[in-house]
Short mmCIF file of C-alpha atoms in Angstrom, two decimals:
data_model
loop_
_atom_site.label_atom_id
_atom_site.label_comp_id
_atom_site.label_asym_id
_atom_site.label_seq_id
_atom_site.Cartn_x
_atom_site.Cartn_y
_atom_site.Cartn_z
CA MET A 1481 0.01 0.05 0.07
CA VAL A 1482 1.40 3.49 -0.89
CA SER A 1483 1.61 5.93 1.99
CA ILE A 1484 -0.10 9.32 1.48
CA GLN A 1485 2.46 12.20 1.53
CA SER A 1486 2.07 15.34 3.16
CA SER A 1487 0.31 18.14 1.33
CA VAL A 1488 -0.34 21.83 1.78
CA THR A 1489 -3.54 21.69 -0.05
CA LYS A 1490 -6.03 19.57 1.57
CA THR A 1491 -9.23 20.22 -0.89
CA PHE A 1492 -9.22 21.78 -4.21
CA GLY A 1493 -11.67 22.49 -7.08
CA ILE A 1494 -11.25 21.79 -10.73
CA LEU A 1495 -12.77 23.18 -13.92
CA THR A 1496 -12.56 23.14 -17.50
CA ALA A 1497 -13.49 26.64 -19.59
CA GLY A 1498 -13.48 27.93 -23.17
CA GLY A 1499 -13.65 25.84 -26.12
CA ASP A 1500 -13.13 22.10 -25.64
CA CYS A 1501 -10.05 20.35 -27.12
CA PRO A 1502 -8.62 17.02 -26.74
CA GLY A 1503 -6.55 16.15 -23.73
CA LEU A 1504 -8.68 17.83 -21.34
CA ASN A 1505 -10.10 14.40 -19.70
CA ALA A 1506 -6.38 13.15 -19.57
CA ALA A 1507 -5.40 16.19 -17.81
CA ILE A 1508 -8.22 16.21 -15.41
CA ARG A 1509 -7.21 12.38 -14.66
CA GLY A 1510 -3.66 13.34 -14.24
CA VAL A 1511 -4.29 16.16 -11.46
CA CYS A 1512 -7.04 14.09 -9.74
CA GLN A 1513 -5.31 10.58 -9.57
CA THR A 1514 -2.24 12.08 -8.44
CA ALA A 1515 -3.54 14.70 -6.03
CA HIS A 1516 -5.82 11.81 -4.62
CA GLU A 1517 -3.65 8.61 -4.41
CA ARG A 1518 -0.13 10.43 -3.82
CA TYR A 1519 -1.30 13.13 -1.35
CA GLY A 1520 -5.06 12.21 -0.35
CA MET A 1521 -6.54 15.27 -1.46
CA HIS A 1522 -10.23 15.89 -1.64
CA ILE A 1523 -11.37 16.99 -4.97
CA ILE A 1524 -14.69 19.07 -6.01
CA GLY A 1525 -15.45 19.10 -9.74
CA ILE A 1526 -16.99 22.09 -11.14
CA ALA A 1527 -19.15 22.01 -13.79
CA ASP A 1528 -19.36 24.22 -17.00
CA GLY A 1529 -16.35 26.38 -16.43
CA TYR A 1530 -16.73 29.45 -14.25
CA ARG A 1531 -20.62 29.26 -14.62
CA GLY A 1532 -20.52 26.61 -12.14
CA LEU A 1533 -18.70 28.61 -9.82
CA ILE A 1534 -21.27 31.13 -10.05
CA ASP A 1535 -24.24 28.95 -9.85
CA GLU A 1536 -22.66 26.39 -7.31
CA ASN A 1537 -23.07 23.38 -9.45
CA VAL A 1538 -20.41 21.37 -8.24
CA ARG A 1539 -19.82 17.75 -7.02
CA PRO A 1540 -17.21 15.65 -5.33
CA LEU A 1541 -15.08 13.89 -7.65
CA LYS A 1542 -14.03 10.25 -6.75
CA PRO A 1543 -11.68 7.65 -8.68
CA PRO A 1544 -14.44 6.06 -10.53
CA ASP A 1545 -15.50 9.59 -11.94
CA TYR A 1546 -12.09 9.89 -13.66
CA ALA A 1547 -10.86 6.23 -14.23
CA GLY A 1548 -11.10 5.25 -17.84
CA ILE A 1549 -11.33 8.82 -19.47
CA LEU A 1550 -7.42 8.99 -20.74
CA THR A 1551 -8.39 8.32 -24.19
CA ARG A 1552 -11.95 10.24 -24.19
CA GLY A 1553 -12.27 13.64 -25.90
CA GLY A 1554 -14.05 16.40 -24.78
CA THR A 1555 -14.47 17.14 -20.87
CA ILE A 1556 -16.47 15.24 -18.12
CA LEU A 1557 -16.76 18.41 -16.22
CA GLY A 1558 -18.44 20.38 -19.18
CA ALA A 1559 -17.31 23.75 -20.50
CA SER A 1560 -18.68 27.39 -21.12
CA ARG A 1561 -17.23 30.64 -22.39
CA GLU A 1562 -18.58 32.45 -19.10
CA LYS A 1563 -16.05 35.53 -18.73
CA PRO A 1564 -17.13 36.69 -15.15
CA PHE A 1565 -15.06 40.02 -15.40
CA LYS A 1566 -16.33 41.00 -18.63
CA ALA A 1567 -19.85 42.79 -19.29
CA GLU A 1568 -21.77 40.78 -21.88
CA ASN A 1569 -25.13 40.59 -23.16
CA GLY A 1570 -25.95 43.92 -21.44
CA ASP A 1571 -24.33 43.21 -17.99
CA SER A 1572 -23.88 46.17 -16.02
CA ASP A 1573 -20.95 46.73 -13.80
CA LYS A 1574 -22.88 45.72 -10.74
CA ALA A 1575 -23.64 42.27 -12.25
CA VAL A 1576 -20.22 41.57 -13.32
CA GLY A 1577 -19.27 42.24 -9.78
CA LYS A 1578 -22.09 39.86 -8.64
CA LYS A 1579 -20.55 36.93 -10.77
CA VAL A 1580 -17.29 37.81 -9.17
CA ALA A 1581 -18.76 37.92 -5.81
CA ALA A 1582 -20.52 34.75 -6.33
CA ILE A 1583 -17.38 32.87 -7.49
CA LYS A 1584 -15.59 33.80 -4.36
CA GLU A 1585 -18.45 32.92 -2.28
CA THR A 1586 -18.66 29.32 -3.71
CA TYR A 1587 -15.08 29.42 -3.31
CA HIS A 1588 -15.00 29.90 0.40
CA LYS A 1589 -18.35 27.83 0.98
CA LEU A 1590 -16.64 24.90 -0.37
CA LYS A 1591 -13.54 25.58 1.63
CA LEU A 1592 -11.30 25.10 -1.35
CA ASP A 1593 -7.67 25.56 -0.85
CA CYS A 1594 -6.83 26.34 -4.30
CA LEU A 1595 -8.80 26.09 -7.70
CA VAL A 1596 -7.31 24.48 -10.60
CA ILE A 1597 -8.23 25.57 -14.15
CA LEU A 1598 -7.80 24.00 -17.29
CA GLY A 1599 -8.21 26.71 -20.36
CA GLY A 1600 -6.68 28.99 -22.91
CA ASN A 1601 -5.87 32.55 -22.87
CA GLY A 1602 -9.18 33.64 -21.67
CA THR A 1603 -9.38 31.04 -18.82
CA ASN A 1604 -5.86 31.82 -17.75
CA THR A 1605 -6.62 35.44 -17.67
CA THR A 1606 -9.67 34.97 -15.43
CA GLY A 1607 -7.68 32.89 -13.36
CA SER A 1608 -4.72 35.37 -12.76
CA TRP A 1609 -7.65 38.06 -12.20
CA LEU A 1610 -9.19 35.86 -9.42
CA ALA A 1611 -5.82 35.29 -8.01
CA GLN A 1612 -5.59 39.08 -7.71
CA GLU A 1613 -8.96 38.71 -5.85
CA GLY A 1614 -7.34 36.86 -3.14
CA LEU A 1615 -8.13 33.45 -4.31
CA ASN A 1616 -5.53 30.54 -4.66
CA VAL A 1617 -5.48 29.44 -8.54
CA ILE A 1618 -3.30 26.94 -10.46
CA GLY A 1619 -3.86 27.09 -14.49
CA LEU A 1620 -2.99 24.54 -17.08
CA PRO A 1621 -2.62 25.56 -20.77
CA LYS A 1622 -4.95 24.04 -23.29
CA THR A 1623 -5.87 24.87 -26.69
CA ILE A 1624 -5.67 23.65 -30.24
CA ASP A 1625 -4.26 27.09 -31.17
CA ASN A 1626 -0.97 26.83 -29.11
CA ASP A 1627 -1.27 30.51 -28.50
CA VAL A 1628 -0.97 30.54 -24.63
CA MET A 1629 2.14 32.62 -23.58
CA GLY A 1630 4.49 31.10 -21.24
CA THR A 1631 4.55 27.60 -22.52
CA ASP A 1632 6.12 26.21 -25.75
CA LEU A 1633 3.03 23.93 -26.40
CA THR A 1634 -0.36 23.46 -25.08
CA PHE A 1635 -2.23 20.10 -25.04
CA GLY A 1636 -4.90 19.83 -27.62
CA PHE A 1637 -2.31 21.22 -30.40
CA ASP A 1638 -0.67 18.12 -31.48
CA SER A 1639 -4.26 16.21 -31.91
CA ALA A 1640 -5.67 18.92 -33.79
CA LEU A 1641 -2.48 19.17 -35.96
CA THR A 1642 -2.83 15.17 -36.79
CA ILE A 1643 -6.26 15.85 -37.99
CA CYS A 1644 -5.71 19.04 -40.16
CA THR A 1645 -2.66 16.76 -41.70
CA GLU A 1646 -4.73 13.98 -42.61
CA ALA A 1647 -7.48 16.48 -43.91
CA ILE A 1648 -4.93 17.97 -46.27
CA ASP A 1649 -3.58 14.48 -47.13
CA ARG A 1650 -6.97 13.91 -48.24
CA LEU A 1651 -7.56 16.95 -50.32
CA HIS A 1652 -4.49 16.24 -52.56
CA THR A 1653 -6.02 13.30 -54.21
CA THR A 1654 -9.10 15.36 -55.38
CA ALA A 1655 -7.40 18.27 -56.26
CA GLU A 1656 -4.83 16.52 -58.21
CA SER A 1657 -7.72 14.24 -60.11
CA HIS A 1658 -9.73 17.41 -60.94
CA HIS A 1659 -6.87 19.73 -61.63
CA ARG A 1660 -8.10 22.19 -58.80
CA ILE A 1661 -7.22 24.60 -56.47
CA ILE A 1662 -8.56 23.64 -52.89
CA VAL A 1663 -8.48 26.25 -50.14
CA ILE A 1664 -8.72 24.76 -46.68
CA GLU A 1665 -9.60 26.78 -43.95
CA LEU A 1666 -8.27 25.94 -40.55
CA MET A 1667 -8.66 27.20 -36.92
CA GLY A 1668 -6.54 30.27 -35.47
CA HIS A 1669 -8.36 33.47 -35.08
CA LYS A 1670 -5.47 35.56 -34.32
CA VAL A 1671 -2.39 33.15 -34.73
CA GLY A 1672 -1.20 30.59 -37.18
CA TRP A 1673 0.49 27.93 -35.48
CA LEU A 1674 -1.89 24.96 -36.66
CA ALA A 1675 -2.23 26.21 -40.04
CA LEU A 1676 1.49 26.69 -40.43
CA TYR A 1677 2.49 23.32 -38.82
CA ALA A 1678 -0.23 21.50 -40.62
CA GLY A 1679 0.46 23.25 -43.83
CA VAL A 1680 4.09 22.11 -43.80
CA ALA A 1681 3.06 18.73 -42.50
CA GLY A 1682 0.82 18.22 -45.44
CA GLY A 1683 2.63 19.47 -48.26
CA SER A 1684 0.42 22.83 -48.82
CA ASP A 1685 1.74 24.98 -51.71
CA VAL A 1686 0.34 28.31 -50.11
CA ILE A 1687 -0.10 28.78 -46.24
CA LEU A 1688 -1.55 31.98 -44.96
CA ILE A 1689 -1.46 33.08 -41.27
CA PRO A 1690 -2.74 36.02 -39.41
CA GLU A 1691 1.04 37.17 -38.63
CA ILE A 1692 1.55 37.71 -42.26
CA PRO A 1693 -1.06 39.86 -44.20
CA TYR A 1694 -1.56 38.43 -47.93
CA ASP A 1695 -1.14 40.04 -51.44
CA ILE A 1696 -3.74 38.42 -53.29
CA LYS A 1697 -2.00 39.29 -56.81
CA ALA A 1698 1.04 37.46 -55.34
CA ILE A 1699 -0.70 34.49 -54.79
CA GLY A 1700 -2.20 34.61 -57.79
CA ARG A 1701 1.10 34.94 -59.72
CA HIS A 1702 2.49 32.15 -57.55
CA LEU A 1703 -0.34 29.83 -58.56
CA GLU A 1704 -0.20 30.50 -62.11
CA HIS A 1705 3.49 29.92 -62.03
CA ARG A 1706 2.85 26.45 -60.64
CA ALA A 1707 0.31 25.97 -63.44
CA LYS A 1708 2.78 26.91 -66.22
CA SER A 1709 5.58 24.66 -64.72
CA GLY A 1710 3.22 21.69 -65.01
CA LYS A 1711 1.87 21.34 -61.57
CA THR A 1712 -2.01 20.85 -62.30
CA TYR A 1713 -3.33 21.56 -58.68
CA SER A 1714 -2.33 23.42 -55.50
CA ILE A 1715 -3.43 23.22 -51.96
CA VAL A 1716 -3.85 26.60 -49.87
CA ALA A 1717 -4.03 26.21 -46.18
CA VAL A 1718 -5.51 29.15 -44.64
CA ALA A 1719 -6.00 30.27 -41.00
CA GLU A 1720 -9.26 31.55 -40.23
CA GLY A 1721 -7.90 34.89 -39.06
CA ALA A 1722 -5.98 35.50 -42.01
CA LEU A 1723 -6.03 38.85 -43.59
CA SER A 1724 -5.25 40.46 -46.66
CA LEU A 1725 -3.12 43.52 -47.09
CA GLU A 1726 -6.13 45.82 -47.52
CA GLU A 1727 -7.81 44.29 -44.26
CA ALA A 1728 -4.53 44.73 -42.51
CA LYS A 1729 -5.08 48.71 -42.98
CA MET A 1730 -8.52 48.68 -41.53
CA ASP A 1731 -9.53 48.78 -37.83
CA LYS A 1732 -11.47 46.29 -36.18
CA HIS A 1733 -14.76 47.82 -37.05
CA GLU A 1734 -13.97 48.26 -40.43
CA ARG A 1735 -12.80 44.75 -40.88
CA LYS A 1736 -15.66 43.42 -39.12
CA LYS A 1737 -18.13 45.40 -41.61
CA TYR A 1738 -16.19 44.20 -44.72
CA ARG A 1739 -16.24 40.44 -43.75
CA ALA A 1740 -20.07 40.68 -43.01
CA GLU A 1741 -20.51 41.90 -46.27
CA ASN A 1742 -18.21 39.67 -48.17
CA GLY A 1743 -18.92 36.41 -46.11
CA PRO A 1744 -17.29 35.94 -42.84
CA SER A 1745 -15.40 32.57 -43.99
CA ILE A 1746 -11.95 33.36 -45.27
CA ALA A 1747 -12.09 29.98 -47.07
CA HIS A 1748 -14.95 31.53 -49.19
CA ARG A 1749 -13.47 34.87 -49.60
CA LEU A 1750 -10.20 33.69 -50.45
CA THR A 1751 -11.87 31.18 -53.00
CA ARG A 1752 -13.76 33.87 -54.61
CA GLU A 1753 -10.46 36.18 -54.90
CA ILE A 1754 -8.49 33.15 -56.20
CA SER A 1755 -11.01 32.42 -58.70
CA LYS A 1756 -11.11 36.26 -60.14
CA GLU A 1757 -7.49 36.72 -60.13
CA THR A 1758 -6.54 33.53 -61.84
CA GLY A 1759 -9.29 31.96 -63.63
CA MET A 1760 -8.65 28.83 -62.33
CA ASP A 1761 -11.19 26.32 -60.72
CA THR A 1762 -10.71 26.79 -56.92
CA ARG A 1763 -12.97 25.38 -54.31
CA PRO A 1764 -13.02 26.05 -50.43
CA THR A 1765 -13.14 23.64 -47.79
CA VAL A 1766 -14.04 24.45 -43.95
CA LEU A 1767 -12.92 21.74 -41.33
CA GLY A 1768 -14.49 23.44 -38.62
CA TYR A 1769 -15.01 21.48 -35.30
CA MET A 1770 -13.73 18.45 -36.56
CA GLN A 1771 -10.47 20.11 -35.51
CA ARG A 1772 -11.19 20.03 -31.86
CA GLY A 1773 -13.29 16.91 -31.52
CA GLY A 1774 -12.53 13.03 -30.81
CA GLY A 1775 -9.80 11.65 -28.62
CA PRO A 1776 -6.42 13.10 -27.92
CA SER A 1777 -3.04 11.86 -29.92
CA ALA A 1778 -0.63 9.84 -28.00
CA PHE A 1779 1.53 12.81 -27.89
CA ASP A 1780 -1.18 14.79 -26.21
CA ARG A 1781 -2.26 12.29 -23.83
CA VAL A 1782 1.30 11.92 -22.49
CA LEU A 1783 1.50 15.93 -22.40
CA ALA A 1784 -1.76 16.72 -20.62
CA THR A 1785 -0.99 13.48 -17.99
CA SER A 1786 2.28 15.13 -16.98
CA PHE A 1787 0.74 18.55 -16.99
CA GLY A 1788 -1.83 17.15 -14.30
CA VAL A 1789 0.84 15.63 -12.56
CA ALA A 1790 2.82 18.81 -12.13
CA ALA A 1791 -0.24 20.39 -11.28
CA ALA A 1792 -0.83 18.21 -8.31
CA GLU A 1793 2.69 18.94 -7.27
CA LEU A 1794 2.36 22.49 -7.04
CA LEU A 1795 -0.93 21.80 -5.05
CA ALA A 1796 1.08 19.87 -2.59
CA LYS A 1797 3.82 22.27 -2.38
CA GLY A 1798 1.40 25.17 -2.24
CA LYS A 1799 2.88 27.10 -4.85
CA TYR A 1800 -0.38 28.78 -6.01
CA GLY A 1801 -0.58 31.59 -8.57
CA ARG A 1802 1.19 29.48 -11.11
CA MET A 1803 0.35 28.03 -14.71
CA VAL A 1804 2.17 24.52 -15.54
CA ALA A 1805 4.15 25.02 -18.71
CA LEU A 1806 6.59 23.05 -21.09
CA ASN A 1807 9.55 25.12 -21.97
CA GLY A 1808 12.30 23.05 -23.97
CA ASN A 1809 12.14 19.44 -22.66
CA GLU A 1810 11.22 20.58 -18.90
CA ILE A 1811 7.70 20.77 -17.49
CA GLY A 1812 7.64 23.34 -14.80
CA SER A 1813 5.60 26.39 -14.17
CA VAL A 1814 5.38 30.23 -14.70
CA ASP A 1815 3.77 32.91 -12.66
CA LEU A 1816 0.13 33.09 -13.64
CA SER A 1817 0.30 36.67 -14.69
CA VAL A 1818 2.49 35.65 -17.45
CA PRO A 1819 -0.50 34.60 -20.13
CA GLU A 1820 -2.65 37.14 -18.82
CA SER A 1821 -4.27 39.20 -21.51
CA LYS A 1822 -1.73 37.96 -24.07
CA VAL A 1823 -1.50 35.95 -27.17
CA LYS A 1824 1.57 33.92 -28.54
CA THR A 1825 1.75 34.57 -32.34
CA VAL A 1826 4.06 32.99 -34.69
CA PRO A 1827 7.60 35.17 -34.83
CA LEU A 1828 8.51 35.99 -38.21
CA ASN A 1829 11.87 34.38 -37.62
CA HIS A 1830 10.50 31.25 -36.14
CA CYS A 1831 12.29 28.18 -37.65
CA MET A 1832 8.99 26.77 -39.25
CA ILE A 1833 8.59 29.93 -41.37
CA ASP A 1834 12.14 29.21 -42.69
CA THR A 1835 11.18 25.66 -43.39
CA ALA A 1836 7.91 26.52 -45.12
CA ILE A 1837 10.13 28.98 -47.39
CA ALA A 1838 12.95 26.58 -47.72
CA MET A 1839 10.45 23.93 -49.02
CA GLY A 1840 8.87 26.24 -51.67
CA ILE A 1841 5.78 27.08 -49.88
CA PHE A 1842 4.36 30.62 -50.68
CA LEU A 1843 3.51 32.40 -47.34
CA GLY A 1844 1.33 35.15 -49.14
CA SER A 1845 3.51 38.09 -49.46
CA LYS A 1846 6.92 38.79 -51.01
#
């Protein structure tokens, strides 16, 4: 029988917030199993993200609750995009204050020593603000976008990358058979990590990411050059947040109006632009939520589990106000303020940018 080790934390709550992604259940299992088996901690599961704390929708988590969930997609706790510090749907400042007060009241009513949050930028930002309100918080970074500051990788990214790469692989055969240009839209509102990596892995001919505004005329010339050199088809991988040189000059409201008038999907806008510029047969594909669904890859199972174990160790030592992070080959932690209100974009000097260019992939602008 394994002896229980001493722990500063006796009881903690755990929630998953924001969009779902592969690896959440693996991370829940990693935190809970280590915390319970090694340290004898009591665990309170919080339903539907921060909404569960506001509504006190909670339940104790026992070993049977998190057994057998390593390979499952989604989250057994449920999720929501509740942002308690943000006025939404006509909320007044008073209403926002009530939500934050309700979270603090539930936290203290449950006699939690710490709150463990699994989420992306918004979730960890809220966690940092709750820490500033006096709560003990530990964060774990998840998102298929890989855009959380402070960590080299987030769990969920590798699983989505695998799905996106397989989709591009499948599009190659149809594009080649029908001599078409196929535009595939991948997730990434503000960053291009997923489109860049999947585009390279899938052998795309053009990759467009938000960090590099594209010139449609330059894209047209590149695609026409390919056609004249005997390459009868092309694959264009584009992040959903990619923007043209013209859009890059617009402010947020102008861009929103432009996209509402011209179709919100970059795949369809870009398909029309390429067809007009080149006259070539061009078709769009929007992969959508397929990228976030299903079970985690083997890599994400390992990463999420390791993050969970690391979070349990922080709990045991009472090291609050931290976010678990992977830097290099080491799993450690950073201050929870590091990811607060920030987005990790693709640096223009990143090795994968150079890899794409070296492989002859056009990135949208000369």
